[in-house]
Coordinates of C-alpha atoms in Angstrom, one line a residue:
X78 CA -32.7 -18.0 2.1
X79 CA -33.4 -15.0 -0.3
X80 CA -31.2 -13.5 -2.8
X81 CA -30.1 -9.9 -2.6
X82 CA -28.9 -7.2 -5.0
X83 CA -25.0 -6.2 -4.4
X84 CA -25.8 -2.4 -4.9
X85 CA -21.7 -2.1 -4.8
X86 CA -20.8 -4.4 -7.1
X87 CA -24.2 -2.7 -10.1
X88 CA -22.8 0.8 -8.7
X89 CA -19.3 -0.2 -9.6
X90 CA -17.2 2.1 -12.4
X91 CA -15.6 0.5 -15.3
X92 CA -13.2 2.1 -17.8
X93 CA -14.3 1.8 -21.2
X94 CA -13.1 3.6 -24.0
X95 CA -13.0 7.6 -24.0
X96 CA -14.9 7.1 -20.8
X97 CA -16.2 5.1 -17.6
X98 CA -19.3 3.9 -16.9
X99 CA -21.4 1.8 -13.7
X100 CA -21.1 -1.6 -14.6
X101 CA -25.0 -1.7 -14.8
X102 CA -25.1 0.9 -17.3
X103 CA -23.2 -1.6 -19.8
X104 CA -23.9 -2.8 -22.9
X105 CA -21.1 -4.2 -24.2
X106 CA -19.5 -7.2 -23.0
X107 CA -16.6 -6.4 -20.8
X108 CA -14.6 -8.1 -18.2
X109 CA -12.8 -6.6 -15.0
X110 CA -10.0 -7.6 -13.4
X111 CA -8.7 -5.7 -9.8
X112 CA -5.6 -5.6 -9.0
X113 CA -6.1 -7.7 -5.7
X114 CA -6.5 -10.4 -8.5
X115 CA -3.6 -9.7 -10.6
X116 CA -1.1 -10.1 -7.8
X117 CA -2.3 -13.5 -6.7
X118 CA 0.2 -15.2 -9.2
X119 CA 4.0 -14.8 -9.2
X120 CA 4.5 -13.4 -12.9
X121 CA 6.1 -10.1 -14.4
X122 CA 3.6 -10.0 -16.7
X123 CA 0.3 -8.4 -16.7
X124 CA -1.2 -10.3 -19.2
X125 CA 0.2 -13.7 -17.4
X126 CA -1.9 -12.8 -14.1
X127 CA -5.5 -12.5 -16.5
X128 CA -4.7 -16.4 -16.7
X129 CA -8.2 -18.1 -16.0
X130 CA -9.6 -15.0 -14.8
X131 CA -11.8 -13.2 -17.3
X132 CA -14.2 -15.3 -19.6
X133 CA -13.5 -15.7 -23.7
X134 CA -10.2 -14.4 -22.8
X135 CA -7.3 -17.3 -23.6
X136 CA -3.9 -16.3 -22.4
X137 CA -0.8 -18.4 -23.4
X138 CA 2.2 -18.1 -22.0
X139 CA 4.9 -18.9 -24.4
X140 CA 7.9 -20.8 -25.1
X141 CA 8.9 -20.5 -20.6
X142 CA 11.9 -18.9 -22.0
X143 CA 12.2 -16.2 -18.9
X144 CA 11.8 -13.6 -21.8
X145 CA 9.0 -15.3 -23.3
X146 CA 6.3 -12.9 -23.4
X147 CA 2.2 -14.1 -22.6
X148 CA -0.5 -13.7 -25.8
X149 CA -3.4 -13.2 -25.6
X150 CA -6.5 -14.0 -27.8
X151 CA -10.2 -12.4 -27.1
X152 CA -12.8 -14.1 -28.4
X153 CA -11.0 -16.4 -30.7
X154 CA -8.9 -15.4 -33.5
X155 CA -10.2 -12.0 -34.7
X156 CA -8.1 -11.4 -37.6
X157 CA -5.9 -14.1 -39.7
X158 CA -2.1 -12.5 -39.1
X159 CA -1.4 -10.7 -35.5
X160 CA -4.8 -11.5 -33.8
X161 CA -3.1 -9.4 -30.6
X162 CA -5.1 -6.8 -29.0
X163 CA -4.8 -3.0 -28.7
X164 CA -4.1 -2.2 -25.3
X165 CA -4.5 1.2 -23.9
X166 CA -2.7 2.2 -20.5
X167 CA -4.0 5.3 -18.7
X168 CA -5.9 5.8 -22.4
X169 CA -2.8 5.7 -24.1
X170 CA -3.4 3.1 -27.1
X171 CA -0.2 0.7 -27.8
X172 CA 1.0 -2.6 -28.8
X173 CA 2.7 -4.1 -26.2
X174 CA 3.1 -3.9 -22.4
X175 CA 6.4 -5.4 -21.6
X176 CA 7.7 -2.6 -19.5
X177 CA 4.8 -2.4 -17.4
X178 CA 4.8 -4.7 -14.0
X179 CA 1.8 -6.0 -12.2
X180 CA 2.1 -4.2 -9.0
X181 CA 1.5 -0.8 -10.6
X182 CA -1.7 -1.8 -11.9
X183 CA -4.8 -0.6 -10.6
X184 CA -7.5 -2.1 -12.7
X185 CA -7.8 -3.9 -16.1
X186 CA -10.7 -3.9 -17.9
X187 CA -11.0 -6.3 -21.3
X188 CA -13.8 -4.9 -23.9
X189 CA -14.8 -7.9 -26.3
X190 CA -17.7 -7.4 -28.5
X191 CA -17.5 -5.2 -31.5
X192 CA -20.2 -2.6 -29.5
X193 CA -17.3 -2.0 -27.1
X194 CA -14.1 -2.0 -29.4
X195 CA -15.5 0.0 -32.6
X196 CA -14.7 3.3 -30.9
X197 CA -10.8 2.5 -31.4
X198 CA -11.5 1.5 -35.0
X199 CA -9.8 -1.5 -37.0
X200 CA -7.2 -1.3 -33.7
X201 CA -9.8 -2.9 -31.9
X202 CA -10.4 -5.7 -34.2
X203 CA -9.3 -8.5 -31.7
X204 CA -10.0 -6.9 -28.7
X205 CA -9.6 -3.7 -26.4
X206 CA -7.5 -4.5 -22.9
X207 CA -7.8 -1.5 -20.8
X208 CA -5.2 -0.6 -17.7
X209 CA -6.0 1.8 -15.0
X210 CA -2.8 2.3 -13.3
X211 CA -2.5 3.1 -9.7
X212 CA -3.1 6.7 -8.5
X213 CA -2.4 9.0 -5.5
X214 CA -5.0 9.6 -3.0
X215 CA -5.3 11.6 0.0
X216 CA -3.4 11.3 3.3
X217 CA -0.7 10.8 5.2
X218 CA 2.3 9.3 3.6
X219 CA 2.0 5.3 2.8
X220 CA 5.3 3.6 2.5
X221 CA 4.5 -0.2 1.3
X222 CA 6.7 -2.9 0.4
X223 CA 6.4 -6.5 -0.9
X224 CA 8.6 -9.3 -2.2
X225 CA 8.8 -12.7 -3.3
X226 CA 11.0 -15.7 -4.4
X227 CA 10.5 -18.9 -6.4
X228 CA 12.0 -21.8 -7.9
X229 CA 10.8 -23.5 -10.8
X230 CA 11.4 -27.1 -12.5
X231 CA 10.0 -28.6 -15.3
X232 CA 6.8 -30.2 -14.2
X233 CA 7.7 -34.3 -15.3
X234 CA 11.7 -35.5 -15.6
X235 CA 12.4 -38.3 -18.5
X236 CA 13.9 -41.3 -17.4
X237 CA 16.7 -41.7 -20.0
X238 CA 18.9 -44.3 -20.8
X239 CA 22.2 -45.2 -19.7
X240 CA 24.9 -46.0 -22.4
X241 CA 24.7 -49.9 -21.7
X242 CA 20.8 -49.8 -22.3
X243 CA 21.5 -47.0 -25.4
X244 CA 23.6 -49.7 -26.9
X245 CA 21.4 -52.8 -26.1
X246 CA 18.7 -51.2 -28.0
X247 CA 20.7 -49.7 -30.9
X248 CA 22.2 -53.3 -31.8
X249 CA 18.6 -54.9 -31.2
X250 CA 17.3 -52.4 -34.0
X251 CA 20.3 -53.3 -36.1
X252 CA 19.7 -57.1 -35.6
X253 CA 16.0 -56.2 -36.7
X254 CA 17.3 -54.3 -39.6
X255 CA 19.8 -57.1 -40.6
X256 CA 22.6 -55.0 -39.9
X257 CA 25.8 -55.8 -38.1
X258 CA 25.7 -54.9 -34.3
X259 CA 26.6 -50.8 -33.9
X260 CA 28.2 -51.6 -30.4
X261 CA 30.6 -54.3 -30.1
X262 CA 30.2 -54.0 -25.8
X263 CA 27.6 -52.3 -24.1
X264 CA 29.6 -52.3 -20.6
X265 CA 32.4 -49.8 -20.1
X266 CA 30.5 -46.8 -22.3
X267 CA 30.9 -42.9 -21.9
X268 CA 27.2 -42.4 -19.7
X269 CA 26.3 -38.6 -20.6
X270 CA 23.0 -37.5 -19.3
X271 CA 22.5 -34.7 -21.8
X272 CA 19.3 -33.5 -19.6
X273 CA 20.3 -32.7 -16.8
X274 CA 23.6 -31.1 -18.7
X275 CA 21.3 -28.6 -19.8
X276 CA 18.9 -28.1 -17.2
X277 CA 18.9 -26.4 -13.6
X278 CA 16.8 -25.6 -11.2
X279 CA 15.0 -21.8 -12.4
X280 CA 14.6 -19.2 -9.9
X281 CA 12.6 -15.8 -9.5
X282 CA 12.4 -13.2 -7.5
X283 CA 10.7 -9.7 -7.5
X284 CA 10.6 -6.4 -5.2
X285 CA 8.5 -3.6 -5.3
X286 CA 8.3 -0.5 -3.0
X287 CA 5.9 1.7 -3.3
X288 CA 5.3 5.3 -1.7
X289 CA 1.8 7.5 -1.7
X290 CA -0.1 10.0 -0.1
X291 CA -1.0 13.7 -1.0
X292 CA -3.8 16.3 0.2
X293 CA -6.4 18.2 -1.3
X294 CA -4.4 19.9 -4.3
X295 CA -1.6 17.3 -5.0
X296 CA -2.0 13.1 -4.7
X297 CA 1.1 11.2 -6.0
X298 CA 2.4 7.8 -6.1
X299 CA 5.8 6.4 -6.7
X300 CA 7.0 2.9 -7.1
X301 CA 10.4 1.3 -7.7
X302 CA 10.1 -2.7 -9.0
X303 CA 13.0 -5.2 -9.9
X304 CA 12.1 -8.4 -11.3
X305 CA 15.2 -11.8 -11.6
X306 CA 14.4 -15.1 -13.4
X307 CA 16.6 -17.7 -14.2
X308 CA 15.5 -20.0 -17.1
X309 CA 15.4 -23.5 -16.2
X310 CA 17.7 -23.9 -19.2
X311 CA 20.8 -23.1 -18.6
X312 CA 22.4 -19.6 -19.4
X313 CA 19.0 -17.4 -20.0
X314 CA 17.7 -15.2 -17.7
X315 CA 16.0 -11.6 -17.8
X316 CA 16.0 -8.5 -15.4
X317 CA 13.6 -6.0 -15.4
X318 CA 13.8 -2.9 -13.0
X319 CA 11.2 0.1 -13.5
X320 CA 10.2 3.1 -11.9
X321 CA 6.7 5.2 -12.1
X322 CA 5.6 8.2 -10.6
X323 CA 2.4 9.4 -11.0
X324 CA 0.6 12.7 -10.1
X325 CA -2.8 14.8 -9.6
X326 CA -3.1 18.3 -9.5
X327 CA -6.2 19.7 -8.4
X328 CA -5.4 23.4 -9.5
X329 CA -9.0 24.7 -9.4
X330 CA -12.5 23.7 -8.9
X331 CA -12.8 23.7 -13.1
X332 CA -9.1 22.1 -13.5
X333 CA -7.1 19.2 -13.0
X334 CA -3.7 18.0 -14.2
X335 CA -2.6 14.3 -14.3
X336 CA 0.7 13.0 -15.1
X337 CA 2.2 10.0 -15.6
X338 CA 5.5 8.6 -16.6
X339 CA 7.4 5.4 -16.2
X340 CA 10.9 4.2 -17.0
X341 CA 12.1 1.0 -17.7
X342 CA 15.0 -1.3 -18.5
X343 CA 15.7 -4.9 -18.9
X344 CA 18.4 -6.9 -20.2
X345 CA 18.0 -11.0 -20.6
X346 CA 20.0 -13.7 -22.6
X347 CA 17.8 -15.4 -24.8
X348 CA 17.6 -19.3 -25.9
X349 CA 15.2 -21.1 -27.5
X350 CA 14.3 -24.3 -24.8
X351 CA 12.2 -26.3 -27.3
X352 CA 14.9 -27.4 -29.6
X353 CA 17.3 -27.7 -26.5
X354 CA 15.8 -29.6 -24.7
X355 CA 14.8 -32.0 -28.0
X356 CA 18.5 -32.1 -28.6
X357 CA 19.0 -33.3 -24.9
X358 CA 16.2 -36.0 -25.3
X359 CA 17.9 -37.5 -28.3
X360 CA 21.2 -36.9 -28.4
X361 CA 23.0 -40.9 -27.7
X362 CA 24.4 -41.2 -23.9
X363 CA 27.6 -42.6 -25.3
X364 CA 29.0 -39.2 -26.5
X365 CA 31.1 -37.0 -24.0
X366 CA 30.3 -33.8 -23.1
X367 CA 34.2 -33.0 -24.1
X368 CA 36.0 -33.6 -26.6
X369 CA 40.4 -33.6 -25.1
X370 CA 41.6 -34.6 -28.7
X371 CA 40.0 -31.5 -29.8
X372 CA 39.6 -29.3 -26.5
X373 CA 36.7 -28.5 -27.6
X374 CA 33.0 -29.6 -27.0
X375 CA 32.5 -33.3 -28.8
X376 CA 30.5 -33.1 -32.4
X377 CA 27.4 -35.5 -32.0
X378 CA 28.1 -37.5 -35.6
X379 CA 25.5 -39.9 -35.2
X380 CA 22.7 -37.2 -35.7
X381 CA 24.2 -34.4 -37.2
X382 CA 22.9 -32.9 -33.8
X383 CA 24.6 -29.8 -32.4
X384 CA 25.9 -30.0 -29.0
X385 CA 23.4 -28.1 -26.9
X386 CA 26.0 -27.9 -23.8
X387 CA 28.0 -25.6 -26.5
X388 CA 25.2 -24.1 -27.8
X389 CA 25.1 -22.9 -24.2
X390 CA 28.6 -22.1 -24.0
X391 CA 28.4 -19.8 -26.8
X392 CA 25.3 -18.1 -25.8
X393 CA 27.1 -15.0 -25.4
X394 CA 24.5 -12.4 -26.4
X395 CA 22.9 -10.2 -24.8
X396 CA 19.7 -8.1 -25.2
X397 CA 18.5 -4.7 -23.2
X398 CA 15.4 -2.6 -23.6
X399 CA 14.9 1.2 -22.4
X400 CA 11.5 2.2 -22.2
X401 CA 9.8 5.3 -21.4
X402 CA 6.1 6.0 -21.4
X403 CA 4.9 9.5 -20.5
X404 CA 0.7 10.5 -19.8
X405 CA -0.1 14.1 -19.9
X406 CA -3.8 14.9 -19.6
X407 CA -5.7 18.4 -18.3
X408 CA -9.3 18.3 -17.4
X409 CA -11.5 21.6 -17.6
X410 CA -15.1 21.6 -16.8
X411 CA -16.7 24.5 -19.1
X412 CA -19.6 23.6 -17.2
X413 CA -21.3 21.4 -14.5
X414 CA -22.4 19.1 -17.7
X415 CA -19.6 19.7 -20.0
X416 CA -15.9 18.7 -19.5
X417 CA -13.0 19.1 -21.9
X418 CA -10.2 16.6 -21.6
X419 CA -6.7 17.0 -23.6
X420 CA -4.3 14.5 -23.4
X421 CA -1.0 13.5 -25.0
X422 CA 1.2 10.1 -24.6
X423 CA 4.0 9.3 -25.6
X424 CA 6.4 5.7 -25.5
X425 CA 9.5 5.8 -26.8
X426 CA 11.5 2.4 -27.0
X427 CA 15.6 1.7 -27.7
X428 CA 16.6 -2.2 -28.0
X429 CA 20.3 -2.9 -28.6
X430 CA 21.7 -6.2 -29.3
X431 CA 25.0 -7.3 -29.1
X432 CA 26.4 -11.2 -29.6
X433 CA 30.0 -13.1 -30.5
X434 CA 30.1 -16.4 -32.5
X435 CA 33.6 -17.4 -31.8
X436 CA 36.1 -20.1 -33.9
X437 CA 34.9 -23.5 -33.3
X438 CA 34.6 -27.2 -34.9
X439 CA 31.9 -29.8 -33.4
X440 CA 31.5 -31.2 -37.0
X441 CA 32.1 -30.3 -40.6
X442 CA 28.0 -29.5 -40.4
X443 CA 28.3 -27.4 -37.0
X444 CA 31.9 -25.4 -37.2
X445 CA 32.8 -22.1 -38.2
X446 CA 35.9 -20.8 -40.0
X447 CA 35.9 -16.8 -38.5
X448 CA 34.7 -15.2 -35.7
X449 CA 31.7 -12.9 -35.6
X450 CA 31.0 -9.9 -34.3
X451 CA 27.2 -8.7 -34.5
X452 CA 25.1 -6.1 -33.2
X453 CA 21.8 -4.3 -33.4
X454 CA 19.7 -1.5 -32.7
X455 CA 16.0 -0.1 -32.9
X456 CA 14.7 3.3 -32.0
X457 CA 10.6 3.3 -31.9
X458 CA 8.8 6.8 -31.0
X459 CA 5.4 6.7 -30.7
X460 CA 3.0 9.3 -29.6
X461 CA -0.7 10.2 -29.6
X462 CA -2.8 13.5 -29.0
X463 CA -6.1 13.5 -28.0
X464 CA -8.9 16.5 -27.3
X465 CA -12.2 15.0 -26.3
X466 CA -15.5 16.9 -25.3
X467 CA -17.7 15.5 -22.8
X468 CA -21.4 16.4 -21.9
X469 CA -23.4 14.4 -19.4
X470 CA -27.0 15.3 -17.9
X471 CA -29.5 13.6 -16.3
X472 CA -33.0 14.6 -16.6
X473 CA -35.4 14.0 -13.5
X474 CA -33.7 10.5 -12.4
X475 CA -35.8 9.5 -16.4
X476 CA -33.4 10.3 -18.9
X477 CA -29.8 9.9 -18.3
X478 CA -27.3 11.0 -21.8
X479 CA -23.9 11.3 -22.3
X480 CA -22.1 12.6 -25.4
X481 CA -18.5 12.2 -25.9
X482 CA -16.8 13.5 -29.4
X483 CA -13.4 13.7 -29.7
X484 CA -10.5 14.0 -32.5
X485 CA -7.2 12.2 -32.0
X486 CA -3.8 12.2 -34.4
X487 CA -0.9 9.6 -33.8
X488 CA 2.4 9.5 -34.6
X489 CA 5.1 6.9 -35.3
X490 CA 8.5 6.5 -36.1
X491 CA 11.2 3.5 -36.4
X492 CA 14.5 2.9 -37.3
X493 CA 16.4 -0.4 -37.3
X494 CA 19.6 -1.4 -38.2
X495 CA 21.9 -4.2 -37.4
X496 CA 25.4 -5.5 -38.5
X497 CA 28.2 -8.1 -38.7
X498 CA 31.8 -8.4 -38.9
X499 CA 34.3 -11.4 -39.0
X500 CA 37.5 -11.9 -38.2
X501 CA 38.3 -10.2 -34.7
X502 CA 41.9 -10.6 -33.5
X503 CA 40.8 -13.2 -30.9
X504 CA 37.7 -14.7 -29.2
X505 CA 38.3 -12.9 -25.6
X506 CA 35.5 -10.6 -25.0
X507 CA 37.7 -7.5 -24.8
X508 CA 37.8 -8.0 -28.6
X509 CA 33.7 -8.2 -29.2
X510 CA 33.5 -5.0 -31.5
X511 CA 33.6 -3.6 -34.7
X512 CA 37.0 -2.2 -34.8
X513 CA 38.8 -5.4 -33.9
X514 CA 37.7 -7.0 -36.4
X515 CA 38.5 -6.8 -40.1
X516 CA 36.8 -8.7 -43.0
X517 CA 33.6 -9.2 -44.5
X518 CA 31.3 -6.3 -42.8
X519 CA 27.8 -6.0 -43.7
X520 CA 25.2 -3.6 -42.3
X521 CA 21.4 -3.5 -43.0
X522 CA 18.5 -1.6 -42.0
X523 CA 15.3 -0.1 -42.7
X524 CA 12.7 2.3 -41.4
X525 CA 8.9 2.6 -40.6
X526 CA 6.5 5.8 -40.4
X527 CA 3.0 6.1 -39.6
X528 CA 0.3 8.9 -39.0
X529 CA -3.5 8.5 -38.3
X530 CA -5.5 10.7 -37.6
X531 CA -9.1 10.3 -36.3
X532 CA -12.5 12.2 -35.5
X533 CA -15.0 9.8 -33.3
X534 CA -18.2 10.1 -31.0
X535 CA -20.3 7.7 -28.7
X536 CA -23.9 8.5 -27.6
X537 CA -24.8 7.1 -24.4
X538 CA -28.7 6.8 -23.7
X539 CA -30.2 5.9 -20.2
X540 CA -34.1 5.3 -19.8
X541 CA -35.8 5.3 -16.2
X542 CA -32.6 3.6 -15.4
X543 CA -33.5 0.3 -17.1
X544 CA -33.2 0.8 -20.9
X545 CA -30.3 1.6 -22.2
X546 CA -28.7 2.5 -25.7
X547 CA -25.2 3.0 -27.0
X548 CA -24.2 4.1 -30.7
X549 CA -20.7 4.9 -31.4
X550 CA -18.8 6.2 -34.7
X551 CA -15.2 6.6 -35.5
X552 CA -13.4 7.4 -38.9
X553 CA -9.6 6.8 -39.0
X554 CA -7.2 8.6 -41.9
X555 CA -4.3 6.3 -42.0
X556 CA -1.0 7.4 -44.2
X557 CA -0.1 3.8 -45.6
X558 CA -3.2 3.7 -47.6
X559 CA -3.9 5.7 -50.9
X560 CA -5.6 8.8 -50.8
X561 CA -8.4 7.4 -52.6
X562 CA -8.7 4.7 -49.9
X563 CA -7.3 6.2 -46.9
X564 CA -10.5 6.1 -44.9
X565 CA -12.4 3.4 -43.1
X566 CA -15.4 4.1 -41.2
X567 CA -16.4 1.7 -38.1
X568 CA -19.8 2.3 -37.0
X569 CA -22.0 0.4 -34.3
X570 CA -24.5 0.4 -31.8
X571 CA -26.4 -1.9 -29.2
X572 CA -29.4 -2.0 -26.6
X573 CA -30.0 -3.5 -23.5

């Protein structure tokens, strides 16, 4: 048996930054993931389907709130606050990826050593995760569909104890403490599993339609996606739905037009499961669920625990997110070696928060005197320009060189703010807003601004197909820094 070259797989194009590149042209390390791969595991998330599928990458996926978000960690931790990384979606850089779903996604491409990340500067401290999102091609129209459904459970079940076995054990550790017995009869006991009061069975389910097709001048691609989960805890869940259309526009030989834009909105009630479910493990068996003498649910004295059954109750909130990211990019070759590429991007993201904390008494520790009414808001805009010049030429199948420079300026903008007032007329929901209610109002807020702007170049250098060389420099001007210090220069380079 001999081994054999895959031609296909060394011919293969990667994305890299400002650029792609065959996979055996590479120099820096970077990992690719298709999007045959991606959709092998039932997840909203993008970063959830890299799970055990790119080396030195380490994704975690959360709290398993149905909100809970996946992190991600490159290489270790690359920086001792926020060790996230930058991502950068059709070469627009952001911070976050939450509106985007798994089915639209072509490619991703993860660069991890500092040779491949310095061209996006300090952004690209922990890490560089590049998405290629899916594009048009030519032909007749294709109309494709998928769908799935889930349940979910936690993966091991406690055994917990009944009241009689709760009480034989608290008067043994009484005994043991020289104490008088807590439980004068362990028989005829309140039995309250608080586990399973809190738990269900979770549930998922997604849908995605997607239609493409185009000819020689125009290739588009438009997709539809809903996404349901219900927490296994009860009262959280999150919906997502999202649209994206994108286009190509062969105008000319010399010119091409490519847009991109995507909408997105979810909404999702929010609880944290941990100290739940650690409130269900401990809470005693002997306690109701209800108190009748007070109509209301029963205080847990013993521990000074709250009631996690009207913790749930009162988990009125809610949460919704409107996002909308838009690509605009024109490419003009000046010449058969020379391309000029300007693109802008934009994301612009509005959160609103709303929630009611209604009258109550569980204890004297876990009761509230007024009503609340609370609610919140954040506008984020954040947009980045980008004109990059392009020359590639090989000479005689011996030397192969590409030079990219380019100059990009980003913007950003937010504003949050987020109030309370007390004292509605009632609790019923028709009641849950500023107006109805009448004492104690407070608002806060505050704002955040940022402009960079950025000049950087790579130098790609090809030898008789076998010796390579990169060198790459960016310098970013940031606004938060003093004008004294309001450079930073990130240089680097690397052989192979």
């Amino acid at each position: 048996m001999t081994l054999k070259e895959d031609t296909e797989v060394m011919d293969e194009v990667v994305v890299v930054g400002y650029g792609v590149v065959k996979k055996s042209d590479l120099t820096g390390s970077v990992s690719s993931v298709k999007s045959e791969d991606l959709n092998k595991i039932a997840t909203n998330s993008p970063i959830a389907a890299l799970q055990g599928r790119a080396a030195g990458v380490n994704v975690s996926l959360g709290s398993g709130s149905p909100d809970a978000t996946a992190s991600i960690q490159i290489r270790g931790v690359g920086t001792p606050n926020d060790n996230s990384p930058l991502y950068v979606v059709d070469g627009f850089p952001m911070s976050e990826i939450s509106y985007l779903s798994p089915n639209d996604i072509e490619s991703i491409e993860i660069l991890k050593d500092a040779s491949a990340c310095a061209i996006y500067g300090s952004r690209g401290a922990n890490g560089i995760v590049v998405i290629s999102t899916k594009k048009g091609k030519k032909g007749t129209l294709k109309v494709n569909f998928n769908a799935y459904y889930g349940i979910e459970r936690l993966s091991s079940k406690p055994e917990m104890l009944n009241s009689a076995e709760y009480a034989e054990l608290s008067n043994i550790a009484a005994e043991n403490n020289d104490a008088d017995p807590i439980y004068a009869s362990t028989s005829g006991l309140q039995n309250t599993n608080w586990y399973d009061e809190v738990s269900r069975l979770g549930q998922y389910q997604n849908y995605n339609l997607s239609l493409s097709g185009g000819n020689d001048k125009v290739q588009s691609v438009f997709s539809v996606n809903y996404y349901n989960r219900d927490g296994i805890i009860k009262s959280t869940d999150y919906n997502r739905i999202s649209l994206n259309q994108n286009n190509i526009f062969n105008v000319a030989d010399f010119l091409k037009f490519t847009s991109s834009m995507s909408v997105s909105m979810t909404d999702y009630k929010r609880l944290d499961p941990t100290s739940i479910l650690l409130s269900s493990l401990i809470a005693p068996p002997d306690v109701p669920v209800w108190n009748d003498d007070t109509d209301y649910y029963s205080g847990i004295i013993k521990m000074r625990l709250e009631n996690s059954v009207g913790r749930i109750a009162r988990n009125n909130g809610t949460n919704k997110s409107l996002f909308f990211v838009g690509n605009f990019s024109a490419d003009v070759n000046l010449t058969k070696d020379l391309l000029f590429t300007s693109r802008f991007g934009i994301k612009i993201t509005a959160r609103h928060s709303s929630y009611f904390i209604p009258v109550y008494y569980e204890t004297t520790d876990n009761s509230t005197l007024l009503n609340t009414v609370g609610r919140g808001t954040t506008k984020e805009t954040d947009w980045t320009w980008e004109n990059i010049m392009t020359y590639h030429h090989n000479f005689n199948d011996v030397h192969d060189l590409t030079v990219m420079g380019a100059i990009s300026a980003r913007s950003f903008t937010a504003d949050t703010y987020s109030g309370t007032k007390q004292n509605a007329v009632n609790d019923n929901s028709e009641y849950w807003y500023f107006d109805a209610a009448s004492e104690n109002p407070l608002l806060t807020g505050y704002g955040n601004e940022l402009a960079m702007l950025s000049y950087l170049g790579r130098v790609n250098y090809n030898l008789l197909n076998r010796y390579m060389f990169t060198a790459s420099f960016r310098a970013d001007g940031s606004s938060r820094f003093l004008p004294e210090n309001r450079w930073g220069y990130f240089p680097s380079a690397a052989v192979a």
